[in-house]
């Protein structure tokens, strides 16, 4: 009986020590509040918006390294980007695929196409692999964006200017003689910052007349405006 009592005491003591150690080492994860800017063109908390908004962060874009917009956009529920020739595409957000002007495509909040222009290949005109973030509003947008935002709004945000000198060069290659060179660099001097992004892509295509070449340049200028 004495041995049994001693064994029970040891088990209880060990359990208490393990529980105390677990509580001591337990770290409460901190979830940062996600901010979106596409709905009203101002930074707002995502949880405070009544609209259905999804965002793809720059880290995910960098990990996926999309060779076509569909490879990153189709990860968003309710969004379907159909692949045509080259980097061409047709968009569907909560409705069938269409080239009608029912979607608004933005880069840093600025429309990349004129009002009423068809949606075919719109994302070809922005540098998706070098984006900082992509926000998608499903359904009709606010009056701020006009009639094109009937079916949805896609806002591709460029990377901000680096605070110190930065240069990145990322060469990639694949089948069908596909290759791509992504280059980015910039710096900040005083209240002014600059970033230059380059995208050079070539592919012979996986079938006849599906090859393409792409050369795009994005220049971003950031300036700190002092209130004094």
XYZ file of N, CA and C in Angstrom:
684
model
N 0.822 -1.196 0.000
C 0.000 0.000 0.000
C 0.859 1.251 0.000
N 1.949 1.180 0.740
C 2.856 2.325 0.820
C 3.462 2.603 -0.547
N 3.846 1.523 -1.263
C 4.445 1.695 -2.585
C 3.442 2.300 -3.570
N 2.193 1.831 -3.499
C 1.160 2.358 -4.398
C 0.931 3.836 -4.135
N 0.846 4.224 -2.863
C 0.638 5.626 -2.494
C 1.807 6.497 -2.971
N 3.039 5.977 -2.831
C 4.212 6.729 -3.271
C 4.201 6.910 -4.786
N 3.790 5.860 -5.512
C 3.736 5.938 -6.964
C 2.710 6.967 -7.417
N 1.544 6.974 -6.767
C 0.500 7.953 -7.101
C 0.989 9.364 -6.834
N 1.703 9.560 -5.744
C 2.229 10.881 -5.395
C 3.217 11.371 -6.449
N 4.082 10.451 -6.915
C 5.063 10.813 -7.944
C 4.367 11.211 -9.244
N 3.332 10.442 -9.628
C 2.597 10.737 -10.866
C 1.921 12.093 -10.781
N 1.282 12.380 -9.639
C 0.602 13.668 -9.455
C 1.602 14.815 -9.496
N 2.749 14.624 -8.836
C 3.769 15.671 -8.807
C 4.317 15.935 -10.205
N 4.564 14.854 -10.949
C 5.097 15.008 -12.305
C 4.081 15.688 -13.219
N 2.794 15.312 -13.075
C 1.743 15.919 -13.889
C 1.633 17.404 -13.608
N 1.717 17.758 -12.322
C 1.649 19.173 -11.961
C 2.820 19.953 -12.517
N 4.019 19.353 -12.485
C 5.216 20.013 -13.019
C 5.094 20.203 -14.528
N 4.610 19.149 -15.233
C 4.467 19.230 -16.688
C 3.446 20.288 -17.072
N 2.337 20.368 -16.308
C 1.302 21.358 -16.592
C 1.826 22.771 -16.375
N 2.579 22.949 -15.279
C 3.138 24.270 -14.987
C 4.133 24.689 -16.059
N 4.953 23.728 -16.513
C 5.938 24.038 -17.545
C 5.255 24.383 -18.862
N 4.167 23.659 -19.186
C 3.442 23.935 -20.420
C 2.819 25.319 -20.387
N 2.249 25.676 -19.203
C 1.651 27.002 -19.069
C 2.704 28.091 -19.170
N 3.890 27.788 -18.626
C 4.964 28.776 -18.626
C 5.497 29.018 -20.029
N 5.563 27.928 -20.838
C 6.112 28.039 -22.182
C 5.068 28.391 -23.234
N 3.816 28.417 -22.812
C 2.747 28.680 -23.765
C 2.789 30.135 -24.221
N 2.796 30.332 -25.524
C 2.782 31.672 -26.082
C 1.466 31.897 -26.809
N 0.811 32.956 -26.478
C -0.447 33.277 -27.122
C -0.176 33.900 -28.485
N -0.610 33.247 -29.572
C -0.356 33.820 -30.897
C -1.101 35.133 -31.075
N -0.446 36.074 -31.724
C -1.048 37.377 -31.963
C -1.439 37.487 -33.435
N -2.724 37.678 -33.658
C -3.226 37.835 -35.012
C -3.365 39.318 -35.324
N -2.562 39.795 -36.259
C -2.637 41.195 -36.636
C -3.902 41.446 -37.448
N -4.520 42.585 -37.222
C -5.735 42.925 -37.934
C -5.406 43.256 -39.387
N -6.101 42.590 -40.302
C -5.813 42.769 -41.717
C -6.470 44.041 -42.235
N -5.722 44.791 -43.024
C -6.183 46.072 -43.541
C -6.353 45.981 -45.050
N -7.446 46.537 -45.559
C -7.680 46.612 -46.996
C -7.912 48.063 -47.382
N -7.643 48.374 -48.636
C -7.812 49.752 -49.096
C -8.670 49.843 -50.356
N -9.106 48.718 -50.905
C -9.799 48.736 -52.185
C -11.221 49.277 -52.102
N -11.895 49.092 -51.000
C -13.311 49.445 -50.932
C -13.554 50.948 -51.008
N -12.815 51.725 -50.224
C -13.035 53.171 -50.171
C -11.791 53.974 -50.512
N -10.727 53.293 -50.972
C -9.451 53.930 -51.296
C -8.770 54.503 -50.057
N -9.166 54.048 -48.901
C -8.519 54.408 -47.648
C -8.265 53.135 -46.856
N -7.209 53.144 -46.035
C -6.884 51.964 -45.233
C -7.956 51.738 -44.181
N -8.559 50.553 -44.195
C -9.604 50.200 -43.244
C -9.414 48.756 -42.801
N -9.956 48.422 -41.633
C -9.878 47.055 -41.143
C -10.810 46.166 -41.953
N -10.309 44.996 -42.339
C -11.094 44.081 -43.151
C -12.360 43.636 -42.433
N -12.273 43.416 -41.119
C -13.421 42.918 -40.373
C -14.541 43.940 -40.266
N -14.253 45.203 -40.543
C -15.260 46.250 -40.436
C -15.967 46.520 -41.762
N -15.613 45.786 -42.813
C -16.222 46.001 -44.115
C -17.376 45.037 -44.331
N -18.479 45.564 -44.860
C -19.643 44.731 -45.141
C -19.485 43.975 -46.457
N -18.591 44.432 -47.309
C -18.385 43.781 -48.597
C -17.538 42.517 -48.446
N -17.654 41.643 -49.450
C -16.836 40.435 -49.476
C -15.511 40.757 -50.155
N -14.449 40.808 -49.360
C -13.133 41.183 -49.866
C -12.125 40.096 -49.512
N -11.361 39.677 -50.495
C -10.269 38.732 -50.271
C -8.954 39.380 -50.677
N -7.894 38.974 -50.009
C -6.580 39.546 -50.293
C -5.540 38.441 -50.401
N -4.652 38.580 -51.373
C -3.504 37.690 -51.529
C -2.266 38.491 -51.160
N -1.542 38.033 -50.164
C -0.393 38.780 -49.668
C 0.852 38.538 -50.526
N 1.788 39.463 -50.389
C 3.005 39.395 -51.180
C 3.818 38.140 -50.926
N 3.787 37.630 -49.705
C 4.544 36.414 -49.387
C 4.024 35.222 -50.180
N 2.688 35.124 -50.310
C 2.109 34.031 -51.085
C 2.439 34.185 -52.569
N 2.386 35.408 -53.072
C 2.737 35.652 -54.472
C 4.182 35.248 -54.732
N 5.060 35.593 -53.799
C 6.477 35.268 -53.947
C 6.708 33.768 -53.906
N 5.961 33.047 -53.077
C 6.125 31.598 -52.975
C 5.569 30.872 -54.202
N 4.440 31.342 -54.714
C 3.812 30.694 -55.868
C 4.581 30.984 -57.153
N 5.113 32.200 -57.282
C 5.808 32.630 -58.501
C 4.948 32.354 -59.735
N 3.774 32.963 -59.807
C 2.839 32.633 -60.894
C 3.392 32.979 -62.270
N 3.300 32.023 -63.195
C 3.665 32.279 -64.584
C 2.464 32.778 -65.377
N 1.288 32.670 -64.785
C 0.040 33.164 -65.381
C -0.834 33.680 -64.246
N -1.610 34.751 -64.460
C -2.455 35.284 -63.383
C -3.365 34.250 -62.739
N -3.790 33.243 -63.500
C -4.701 32.236 -62.953
C -4.072 31.445 -61.814
N -2.756 31.275 -61.817
C -2.096 30.454 -60.810
C -2.191 31.057 -59.412
N -2.387 32.359 -59.312
C -2.535 32.990 -58.006
C -3.972 33.434 -57.762
N -4.671 33.885 -58.807
C -6.030 34.390 -58.641
C -7.028 33.279 -58.355
N -6.810 32.090 -58.913
C -7.752 30.993 -58.714
C -7.680 30.392 -57.319
N -6.800 30.885 -56.481
C -6.762 30.473 -55.083
C -7.807 31.220 -54.252
N -8.414 32.233 -54.832
C -9.419 33.026 -54.125
C -10.792 32.418 -54.371
N -11.564 32.092 -53.337
C -12.900 31.515 -53.528
C -13.792 32.447 -54.346
N -14.526 31.875 -55.300
C -15.448 32.666 -56.103
C -14.814 33.377 -57.271
N -13.507 33.158 -57.499
C -12.796 33.805 -58.607
C -12.249 32.727 -59.542
N -12.479 32.909 -60.840
C -11.946 31.962 -61.810
C -11.349 32.741 -62.975
N -10.068 32.503 -63.235
C -9.363 33.107 -64.359
C -9.061 32.002 -65.359
N -9.630 32.115 -66.554
C -9.449 31.103 -67.581
C -8.235 31.438 -68.445
N -7.414 30.441 -68.714
C -6.206 30.646 -69.509
C -6.512 30.554 -70.991
N -6.086 31.569 -71.746
C -6.173 31.513 -73.204
C -4.744 31.412 -73.738
N -4.429 32.019 -74.844
C -3.080 31.939 -75.397
C -2.127 32.820 -74.603
N -0.892 32.325 -74.409
C 0.115 33.100 -73.699
C -0.323 33.453 -72.292
N -0.218 34.738 -71.941
C -0.688 35.212 -70.645
C -2.115 35.739 -70.729
N -2.784 35.491 -71.839
C -4.163 35.935 -72.000
C -5.101 35.218 -71.050
N -6.247 35.842 -70.773
C -7.189 35.241 -69.833
C -8.575 35.845 -70.005
N -9.565 35.151 -69.451
C -10.934 35.643 -69.328
C -11.322 35.495 -67.866
N -12.053 36.456 -67.338
C -12.324 36.520 -65.902
C -13.762 36.125 -65.579
N -13.936 35.480 -64.429
C -15.267 35.184 -63.894
C -15.227 35.369 -62.384
N -16.049 36.281 -61.881
C -16.204 36.483 -60.439
C -17.689 36.417 -60.127
N -18.116 35.322 -59.557
C -19.516 35.106 -59.196
C -20.453 35.103 -60.402
N -19.945 34.857 -61.579
C -20.778 34.764 -62.767
C -19.971 34.086 -63.860
N -20.607 33.729 -65.004
C -19.873 33.014 -66.054
C -18.734 33.837 -66.644
N -17.830 33.133 -67.317
C -16.727 33.799 -68.005
C -17.267 34.771 -69.047
N -16.676 35.956 -69.099
C -17.133 36.959 -70.048
C -16.019 37.959 -70.337
N -16.090 38.578 -71.517
C -15.185 39.674 -71.849
C -15.898 41.016 -71.754
N -17.137 41.022 -71.301
C -17.887 42.270 -71.149
C -17.273 43.133 -70.045
N -17.418 44.440 -70.109
C -16.798 45.344 -69.118
C -17.558 45.383 -67.803
N -17.550 44.267 -67.092
C -18.255 44.211 -65.803
C -17.290 44.087 -64.630
N -15.993 44.070 -64.903
C -14.985 44.013 -63.844
C -14.064 45.222 -63.963
N -13.635 45.710 -62.828
C -12.725 46.850 -62.808
C -11.352 46.372 -62.365
N -10.338 46.654 -63.161
C -8.966 46.261 -62.862
C -8.165 47.507 -62.513
N -7.531 47.475 -61.349
C -6.796 48.626 -60.837
C -5.350 48.254 -60.547
N -4.492 49.244 -60.607
C -3.119 49.116 -60.119
C -2.869 50.278 -59.169
N -2.678 49.952 -57.901
C -2.559 50.971 -56.853
C -3.766 51.898 -56.847
N -4.959 51.322 -57.090
C -6.191 52.102 -57.046
C -6.500 52.890 -58.298
N -5.665 52.779 -59.333
C -5.859 53.534 -60.571
C -6.297 52.568 -61.674
N -7.404 52.851 -62.384
C -7.855 51.953 -63.457
C -6.787 51.792 -64.532
N -6.601 50.571 -64.990
C -5.601 50.312 -66.022
C -6.220 50.323 -67.416
N -7.550 50.419 -67.476
C -8.240 50.502 -68.757
C -9.345 51.551 -68.679
N -9.711 52.095 -69.829
C -10.749 53.118 -69.865
C -12.115 52.502 -69.592
N -13.067 53.332 -69.198
C -14.412 52.874 -68.860
C -15.082 52.222 -70.065
N -15.687 51.057 -69.834
C -16.403 50.357 -70.891
C -15.537 49.500 -71.783
N -14.224 49.442 -71.527
C -13.325 48.636 -72.348
C -13.435 47.178 -71.927
N -13.426 46.259 -72.888
C -13.632 44.850 -72.555
C -12.517 44.317 -71.648
N -12.841 43.271 -70.878
C -11.958 42.781 -69.823
C -10.906 41.784 -70.285
N -10.899 41.431 -71.536
C -10.008 40.386 -72.025
C -8.542 40.761 -71.797
N -7.803 39.889 -71.095
C -6.356 40.042 -70.879
C -5.973 41.252 -70.027
N -6.868 41.756 -69.202
C -6.570 42.968 -68.431
C -5.399 42.771 -67.476
N -5.303 41.604 -66.841
C -4.230 41.371 -65.875
C -2.873 41.188 -66.547
N -2.866 41.064 -67.869
C -1.590 40.992 -68.587
C -0.846 42.319 -68.494
N -1.581 43.392 -68.238
C -1.004 44.732 -68.263
C -0.381 45.148 -66.935
N -0.456 44.297 -65.928
C 0.171 44.604 -64.638
C 1.171 43.507 -64.300
N 2.124 43.842 -63.459
C 3.192 42.904 -63.101
C 2.766 42.078 -61.884
N 1.990 41.024 -62.128
C 1.487 40.183 -61.034
C 2.620 39.558 -60.220
N 3.672 38.966 -60.830
C 4.718 38.324 -60.018
C 5.452 39.282 -59.089
N 5.473 40.571 -59.423
C 6.181 41.539 -58.592
C 5.279 42.341 -57.684
N 4.025 41.920 -57.529
C 3.064 42.688 -56.741
C 3.295 42.511 -55.244
N 2.949 43.517 -54.492
C 3.013 43.469 -53.035
C 1.772 42.806 -52.449
N 0.629 42.958 -53.155
C -0.639 42.490 -52.617
C -1.701 42.579 -53.710
N -2.684 41.696 -53.641
C -3.814 41.737 -54.563
C -5.097 41.679 -53.740
N -5.982 42.645 -53.950
C -7.264 42.670 -53.254
C -8.394 42.499 -54.265
N -9.388 41.692 -53.901
C -10.515 41.414 -54.788
C -11.812 41.697 -54.043
N -12.625 42.591 -54.600
C -13.969 42.847 -54.082
C -14.939 42.085 -54.967
N -15.721 41.197 -54.380
C -16.687 40.417 -55.152
C -18.031 41.140 -55.156
N -18.656 41.174 -56.324
C -19.927 41.859 -56.436
C -19.745 43.335 -56.745
N -20.846 44.070 -56.841
C -20.783 45.491 -57.211
C -19.899 46.295 -56.271
N -19.082 47.169 -56.847
C -18.225 48.038 -56.055
C -18.938 49.312 -55.660
N -18.240 50.180 -54.958
C -18.826 51.435 -54.512
C -18.890 52.432 -55.663
N -19.590 53.541 -55.427
C -19.723 54.580 -56.450
C -18.387 55.232 -56.782
N -17.383 55.022 -55.944
C -16.066 55.602 -56.206
C -15.457 55.089 -57.500
N -15.840 53.877 -57.911
C -15.190 53.247 -59.049
C -16.000 53.299 -60.338
N -17.250 53.702 -60.287
C -18.026 53.835 -61.509
C -18.656 52.541 -61.987
N -19.094 52.559 -63.259
C -19.931 51.483 -63.794
C -19.179 50.194 -64.079
N -17.866 50.234 -64.214
C -17.128 49.010 -64.539
C -17.084 48.016 -63.385
N -17.318 48.468 -62.169
C -17.195 47.597 -60.997
C -18.511 46.893 -60.682
N -19.155 46.329 -61.696
C -20.440 45.655 -61.495
C -20.233 44.251 -60.936
N -19.373 43.485 -61.574
C -19.160 42.108 -61.151
C -18.102 41.947 -60.085
N -17.149 42.879 -60.035
C -16.080 42.782 -59.047
C -14.963 43.762 -59.363
N -14.063 43.919 -58.402
C -12.929 44.828 -58.548
C -11.654 44.103 -58.142
N -10.634 44.184 -58.971
C -9.329 43.596 -58.668
C -8.309 44.722 -58.591
N -7.673 44.857 -57.446
C -6.693 45.920 -57.223
C -5.329 45.288 -56.965
N -4.398 45.481 -57.894
C -3.038 44.959 -57.762
C -2.151 46.078 -57.232
N -1.508 45.838 -56.096
C -0.700 46.873 -55.456
C 0.786 46.589 -55.660
N 1.503 47.604 -56.076
C 2.937 47.467 -56.294
C 3.689 47.518 -54.968
N 4.917 47.058 -54.998
C 5.743 47.064 -53.788
C 6.210 48.481 -53.480
N 6.243 48.862 -52.212
C 6.680 50.218 -51.858
C 8.181 50.388 -52.039
N 8.614 51.626 -51.999
C 10.041 51.922 -52.119
C 10.792 51.391 -50.903
N 11.959 50.781 -51.092
C 12.742 50.299 -49.952
C 13.362 51.464 -49.196
N 13.569 51.272 -47.902
C 14.156 52.330 -47.080
C 15.665 52.429 -47.257
N 16.286 51.356 -47.757
C 17.724 51.366 -48.015
C 17.975 50.732 -49.378
N 19.177 50.906 -49.948
C 19.442 50.381 -51.291
C 19.118 48.893 -51.407
N 18.438 48.537 -52.472
C 17.988 47.156 -52.657
C 17.997 46.806 -54.137
N 18.541 45.631 -54.451
C 18.542 45.122 -55.825
C 18.234 43.626 -55.783
N 17.262 43.192 -56.575
C 16.897 41.781 -56.668
C 16.836 41.382 -58.139
N 17.432 40.238 -58.468
C 17.358 39.688 -59.821
C 17.020 38.205 -59.697
N 15.895 37.806 -60.287
C 15.432 36.424 -60.177
C 15.214 35.834 -61.573
N 16.170 35.045 -62.084
C 15.971 34.362 -63.372
C 15.229 33.042 -63.169
N 14.329 32.711 -64.099
C 13.568 31.460 -64.039
C 13.471 30.891 -65.450
N 13.315 29.577 -65.547
C 13.142 28.959 -66.852
C 12.335 27.681 -66.693
N 11.735 27.231 -67.797
C 10.897 26.041 -67.754
C 10.721 25.443 -69.134
N 9.707 24.586 -69.273
C 9.486 23.882 -70.526
C 8.928 24.810 -71.604
N 8.954 24.320 -72.837
C 8.509 25.066 -74.019
C 9.324 26.342 -74.203
N 10.590 26.257 -73.816
C 11.515 27.385 -73.959
C 11.000 28.633 -73.229
N 10.383 28.393 -72.098
C 9.888 29.517 -71.286
C 10.996 29.999 -70.362
N 11.168 31.302 -70.303
C 12.088 31.880 -69.324
C 11.572 33.261 -68.915
N 11.968 33.661 -67.727
C 11.535 34.954 -67.194
C 12.629 35.523 -66.309
N 12.826 36.822 -66.407
C 13.760 37.535 -65.545
C 12.990 38.638 -64.830
N 12.934 38.534 -63.522
C 12.301 39.557 -62.692
C 13.399 40.327 -61.974
N 13.389 41.623 -62.117
C 14.388 42.468 -61.463
C 13.686 43.603 -60.740
N 14.209 43.946 -59.577
C 13.615 45.021 -58.785
C 14.710 45.717 -57.996
N 14.567 47.015 -57.850
C 15.553 47.770 -57.085
C 15.044 49.152 -56.749
N 15.655 49.748 -55.755
C 15.240 51.091 -55.368
C 15.981 51.560 -54.145
N 15.612 52.733 -53.686
C 16.243 53.330 -52.514
C 15.393 54.515 -52.077
N 15.704 55.033 -50.897
C 15.039 56.220 -50.375
C 16.082 57.267 -50.039
N 15.845 58.477 -50.513
C 16.703 59.617 -50.217
C 15.846 60.708 -49.570
N 16.051 60.910 -48.283
C 15.266 61.921 -47.594
C 13.790 61.568 -47.573
N 12.960 62.444 -48.116
C 11.514 62.226 -48.139
C 11.042 61.529 -49.405
N 11.955 61.161 -50.294
C 11.584 60.562 -51.571
C 12.137 59.150 -51.695
N 11.276 58.252 -52.157
C 11.686 56.874 -52.381
C 11.278 56.411 -53.767
N 12.085 55.534 -54.365
C 11.815 55.042 -55.705
C 11.964 53.519 -55.731
N 11.155 52.893 -56.591
C 11.315 51.464 -56.879
C 11.060 51.244 -58.363
N 11.951 50.463 -58.979
C 11.829 50.105 -60.389
C 11.713 48.593 -60.497
N 10.646 48.109 -61.145
C 10.420 46.679 -61.346
C 10.449 46.367 -62.837
N 11.161 45.296 -63.204
C 11.268 44.861 -64.595
C 10.778 43.423 -64.720
N 10.096 43.133 -65.813
C 9.607 41.783 -66.080
C 9.826 41.480 -67.556
N 10.732 40.549 -67.834
C 10.993 40.095 -69.204
C 10.680 38.610 -69.287
N 9.721 38.254 -70.141
C 9.266 36.869 -70.234
C 9.180 36.446 -71.698
N 9.551 35.188 -71.959
C 9.428 34.618 -73.304
C 8.956 33.177 -73.193
N 8.121 32.761 -74.154
C 7.689 31.371 -74.228
C 7.367 31.023 -75.673
N 7.774 29.822 -76.099
C 7.400 29.341 -77.426
C 5.966 28.831 -77.451
N 5.390 28.613 -76.252
C 4.011 28.150 -76.178
C 3.887 26.646 -76.194
N 2.809 26.159 -75.580
C 2.592 24.713 -75.495
C 1.830 24.169 -76.696
N 1.333 25.065 -77.536
C 0.684 24.668 -78.773
C 0.899 25.780 -79.799
N 0.464 25.547 -81.016
C 0.662 26.528 -82.081
C -0.007 27.855 -81.738
N 0.715 28.944 -81.969
C 0.237 30.306 -81.757
C -0.081 30.605 -80.292
N 0.584 29.938 -79.388
C 0.412 30.248 -77.965
C 1.673 30.857 -77.354
N 2.707 31.063 -78.171
C 3.921 31.692 -77.663
C 3.737 33.195 -77.486
N 4.591 33.788 -76.705
C 4.476 35.230 -76.462
C 5.782 35.777 -75.898
N 5.916 37.087 -75.983
C 7.024 37.818 -75.369
C 6.438 38.959 -74.556
N 7.088 39.257 -73.456
C 6.606 40.332 -72.583
C 7.790 41.115 -72.032
N 7.689 42.425 -72.103
C 8.653 43.318 -71.460
C 7.854 44.432 -70.787
N 7.937 44.506 -69.483
C 7.177 45.524 -68.755
C 8.065 46.187 -67.711
N 7.785 47.463 -67.476
C 8.530 48.259 -66.511
C 7.536 48.997 -65.622
N 7.766 48.960 -64.317
C 6.937 49.702 -63.367
C 7.839 50.584 -62.518
N 7.543 51.869 -62.499
C 8.304 52.820 -61.690
C 7.377 53.420 -60.644
N 7.755 53.309 -59.391
C 6.953 53.847 -58.290
C 7.758 54.899 -57.531
N 7.096 55.995 -57.231
C 7.698 57.091 -56.464
C 6.866 57.326 -55.216
N 7.490 57.257 -54.058
C 6.835 57.533 -52.777
C 7.456 58.782 -52.164
N 6.607 59.640 -51.629
C 7.099 60.864 -50.995
C 6.387 61.076 -49.670
N 7.151 61.389 -48.656
C 6.600 61.697 -47.339
C 6.230 63.171 -47.315
N 4.957 63.452 -47.034
C 4.475 64.830 -46.976
C 4.385 65.245 -45.520
N 5.191 66.205 -45.140
C 5.191 66.702 -43.768
C 4.070 67.712 -43.578
N 3.389 67.574 -42.449
C 2.278 68.477 -42.157
C 2.716 69.867 -41.772
N 3.963 70.036 -41.327
C 4.442 71.343 -40.889
C 4.811 72.227 -42.069
